[in-house]
Amino acid sequence: TVFDDRQPVVRLSINDHRVEPVRQYPRSKYKVDLAVLTFNLFADVTSLFDWNTKELFLYVTAEYETDKNGVNQVVIWDRIVERGAGADIIDEPIVRTKYPMLDDGNGFRNNKNVSLSLHWNVIPNAGLLPRKSSGHTQISFGKYS
């Protein structure tokens, strides 16, 4: 399972996105960026199941750079797909972020290089846990909406 290079068919695209200034804490005087977005997700993960696959952990990350931090990664959606559950094909036209996409400053405003990717962990019956990714897409955020 670790050395297997099977790749699922993945299509990930953005529907709508915007950036809003919000207070990270109720009594904070500083505002941080909150990115709000919806995306399309199609993933045929049938090829990832074999005799040693118990379940899959799928998750979408947003990765971006800021002046303050070289690498920022935020998990915005996840799902567990169990063997034999009949959910080998995920086809969702409008997916909202499951977790808030907050930056610790103003890293989303005018950021032209935010990358969304689908990652997965194969949870085997026995053996190591590989981490793979596919379906990369880019977003360009503008000013506050």
Tab-separated table of C-alpha atoms in Angstrom:
chain	number	residue	atom	x	y	z
A	1	THR	CA	0.000	0.000	0.000
A	2	VAL	CA	2.873	2.406	0.789
A	3	PHE	CA	4.722	1.882	-2.503
A	4	ASP	CA	1.595	1.695	-4.653
A	5	ASP	CA	1.154	4.642	-7.046
A	6	ARG	CA	-2.557	4.260	-7.753
A	7	GLN	CA	-4.117	7.667	-8.408
A	8	PRO	CA	-7.846	8.351	-8.173
A	9	VAL	CA	-9.645	10.526	-10.689
A	10	VAL	CA	-9.961	13.935	-8.997
A	11	ARG	CA	-11.517	17.189	-10.195
A	12	LEU	CA	-11.487	20.165	-7.847
A	13	SER	CA	-12.701	23.608	-8.904
A	14	ILE	CA	-13.802	26.813	-7.174
A	15	ASN	CA	-17.404	28.083	-7.282
A	16	ASP	CA	-17.282	31.257	-5.224
A	17	HIS	CA	-14.792	32.912	-2.891
A	18	ARG	CA	-14.385	36.096	-0.868
A	19	VAL	CA	-12.354	37.501	2.034
A	20	GLU	CA	-13.874	39.168	5.106
A	21	PRO	CA	-12.202	40.906	8.061
A	22	VAL	CA	-13.284	39.356	11.390
A	23	ARG	CA	-12.197	39.544	15.003
A	24	GLN	CA	-10.381	36.353	15.918
A	25	TYR	CA	-11.407	36.722	19.569
A	26	PRO	CA	-14.458	38.639	20.884
A	27	ARG	CA	-12.422	41.220	22.824
A	28	SER	CA	-9.632	41.586	20.280
A	29	LYS	CA	-9.121	44.983	18.667
A	30	TYR	CA	-7.314	43.451	15.676
A	31	LYS	CA	-9.073	41.879	12.726
A	32	VAL	CA	-7.837	38.866	10.773
A	33	ASP	CA	-8.795	37.476	7.371
A	34	LEU	CA	-11.558	34.894	7.001
A	35	ALA	CA	-11.799	33.284	3.568
A	36	VAL	CA	-15.248	32.002	2.649
A	37	LEU	CA	-15.499	29.705	-0.353
A	38	THR	CA	-17.441	26.929	-2.034
A	39	PHE	CA	-15.950	24.377	-4.404
A	40	ASN	CA	-16.856	21.456	-6.662
A	41	LEU	CA	-15.382	18.072	-5.803
A	42	PHE	CA	-15.389	14.903	-7.873
A	43	ALA	CA	-13.247	12.004	-6.690
A	44	ASP	CA	-13.424	8.395	-7.855
A	45	VAL	CA	-11.420	6.626	-5.146
A	46	THR	CA	-12.392	3.100	-6.208
A	47	SER	CA	-8.825	2.385	-7.365
A	48	LEU	CA	-7.449	3.051	-3.851
A	49	PHE	CA	-9.305	0.107	-2.311
A	50	ASP	CA	-7.639	-3.301	-2.322
A	51	TRP	CA	-7.420	-6.289	0.038
A	52	ASN	CA	-5.345	-4.299	2.562
A	53	THR	CA	-7.425	-1.088	2.607
A	54	LYS	CA	-9.653	-0.662	5.653
A	55	GLU	CA	-10.731	2.941	5.003
A	56	LEU	CA	-9.637	6.234	3.447
A	57	PHE	CA	-9.282	9.597	5.128
A	58	LEU	CA	-9.823	12.331	2.505
A	59	TYR	CA	-9.180	16.011	3.191
A	60	VAL	CA	-8.891	19.269	1.227
A	61	THR	CA	-6.194	21.765	2.202
A	62	ALA	CA	-5.604	25.386	1.259
A	63	GLU	CA	-1.902	26.244	1.057
A	64	TYR	CA	-0.507	29.755	0.683
A	65	GLU	CA	2.469	31.986	1.486
A	66	THR	CA	2.552	35.279	3.406
A	67	ASP	CA	5.283	37.701	4.385
A	68	LYS	CA	4.946	36.513	7.989
A	69	ASN	CA	4.957	32.748	7.275
A	70	GLY	CA	6.569	30.908	4.371
A	71	VAL	CA	4.118	27.996	4.388
A	72	ASN	CA	0.524	28.107	5.657
A	73	GLN	CA	-1.736	25.067	5.388
A	74	VAL	CA	-5.379	24.958	6.457
A	75	VAL	CA	-7.631	21.868	6.340
A	76	ILE	CA	-11.023	23.059	5.105
A	77	TRP	CA	-12.927	19.795	4.485
A	78	ASP	CA	-12.601	16.094	5.324
A	79	ARG	CA	-14.392	12.767	5.023
A	80	ILE	CA	-13.812	9.149	6.032
A	81	VAL	CA	-14.699	6.574	3.363
A	82	GLU	CA	-15.067	3.049	4.716
A	83	ARG	CA	-14.552	-0.107	2.680
A	84	GLY	CA	-17.832	-1.443	1.313
A	85	ALA	CA	-19.821	1.650	2.306
A	86	GLY	CA	-20.729	2.409	-1.326
A	87	ALA	CA	-19.177	5.895	-1.168
A	88	ASP	CA	-16.268	5.183	-3.535
A	89	ILE	CA	-17.343	8.018	-5.836
A	90	ILE	CA	-17.734	11.498	-4.344
A	91	ASP	CA	-19.552	13.889	-6.659
A	92	GLU	CA	-20.554	17.078	-4.857
A	93	PRO	CA	-21.272	20.182	-6.969
A	94	ILE	CA	-21.318	22.684	-4.072
A	95	VAL	CA	-19.136	21.977	-1.033
A	96	ARG	CA	-18.862	24.548	1.748
A	97	THR	CA	-15.800	24.656	3.946
A	98	LYS	CA	-16.287	22.387	6.959
A	99	TYR	CA	-13.687	24.249	9.037
A	100	PRO	CA	-13.058	28.033	9.129
A	101	MET	CA	-10.326	29.283	6.825
A	102	LEU	CA	-8.706	31.880	9.107
A	103	ASP	CA	-5.339	33.555	8.667
A	104	ASP	CA	-3.468	34.929	11.687
A	105	GLY	CA	-3.175	38.302	9.970
A	106	ASN	CA	-4.141	39.640	6.543
A	107	GLY	CA	-2.665	36.834	4.444
A	108	PHE	CA	-5.706	36.243	2.216
A	109	ARG	CA	-6.344	39.836	1.168
A	110	ASN	CA	-4.856	40.367	-2.321
A	111	ASN	CA	-3.183	36.926	-2.214
A	112	LYS	CA	-2.954	35.681	-5.798
A	113	ASN	CA	-1.526	32.251	-4.996
A	114	VAL	CA	-3.760	30.103	-2.759
A	115	SER	CA	-3.695	26.437	-3.778
A	116	LEU	CA	-6.415	23.884	-2.960
A	117	SER	CA	-5.529	20.163	-3.022
A	118	LEU	CA	-7.232	16.880	-2.174
A	119	HIS	CA	-5.085	14.648	0.067
A	120	TRP	CA	-5.748	11.133	1.295
A	121	ASN	CA	-4.432	8.646	3.798
A	122	VAL	CA	-4.967	4.972	3.123
A	123	ILE	CA	-5.682	3.295	6.455
A	124	PRO	CA	-4.550	-0.302	5.910
A	125	ASN	CA	-5.479	-3.463	7.784
A	126	ALA	CA	-1.725	-3.886	8.344
A	127	GLY	CA	1.251	-1.696	7.416
A	128	LEU	CA	2.278	1.932	7.107
A	129	LEU	CA	0.000	4.948	6.478
A	130	PRO	CA	0.847	6.624	3.160
A	131	ARG	CA	-0.135	10.273	2.502
A	132	LYS	CA	-0.846	11.251	-1.124
A	133	SER	CA	-2.433	14.214	-2.942
A	134	SER	CA	-4.009	15.183	-6.258
A	135	GLY	CA	-6.465	17.628	-7.838
A	136	HIS	CA	-4.617	20.916	-7.316
A	137	THR	CA	-6.333	24.211	-8.196
A	138	GLN	CA	-5.407	27.893	-7.671
A	139	ILE	CA	-7.431	30.786	-6.170
A	140	SER	CA	-6.739	34.508	-6.348
A	141	PHE	CA	-8.268	36.547	-3.532
A	142	GLY	CA	-8.899	40.262	-3.929
A	143	LYS	CA	-9.797	42.985	-1.475
A	144	TYR	CA	-12.455	42.649	1.214
A	145	SER	CA	-15.959	42.094	-0.073
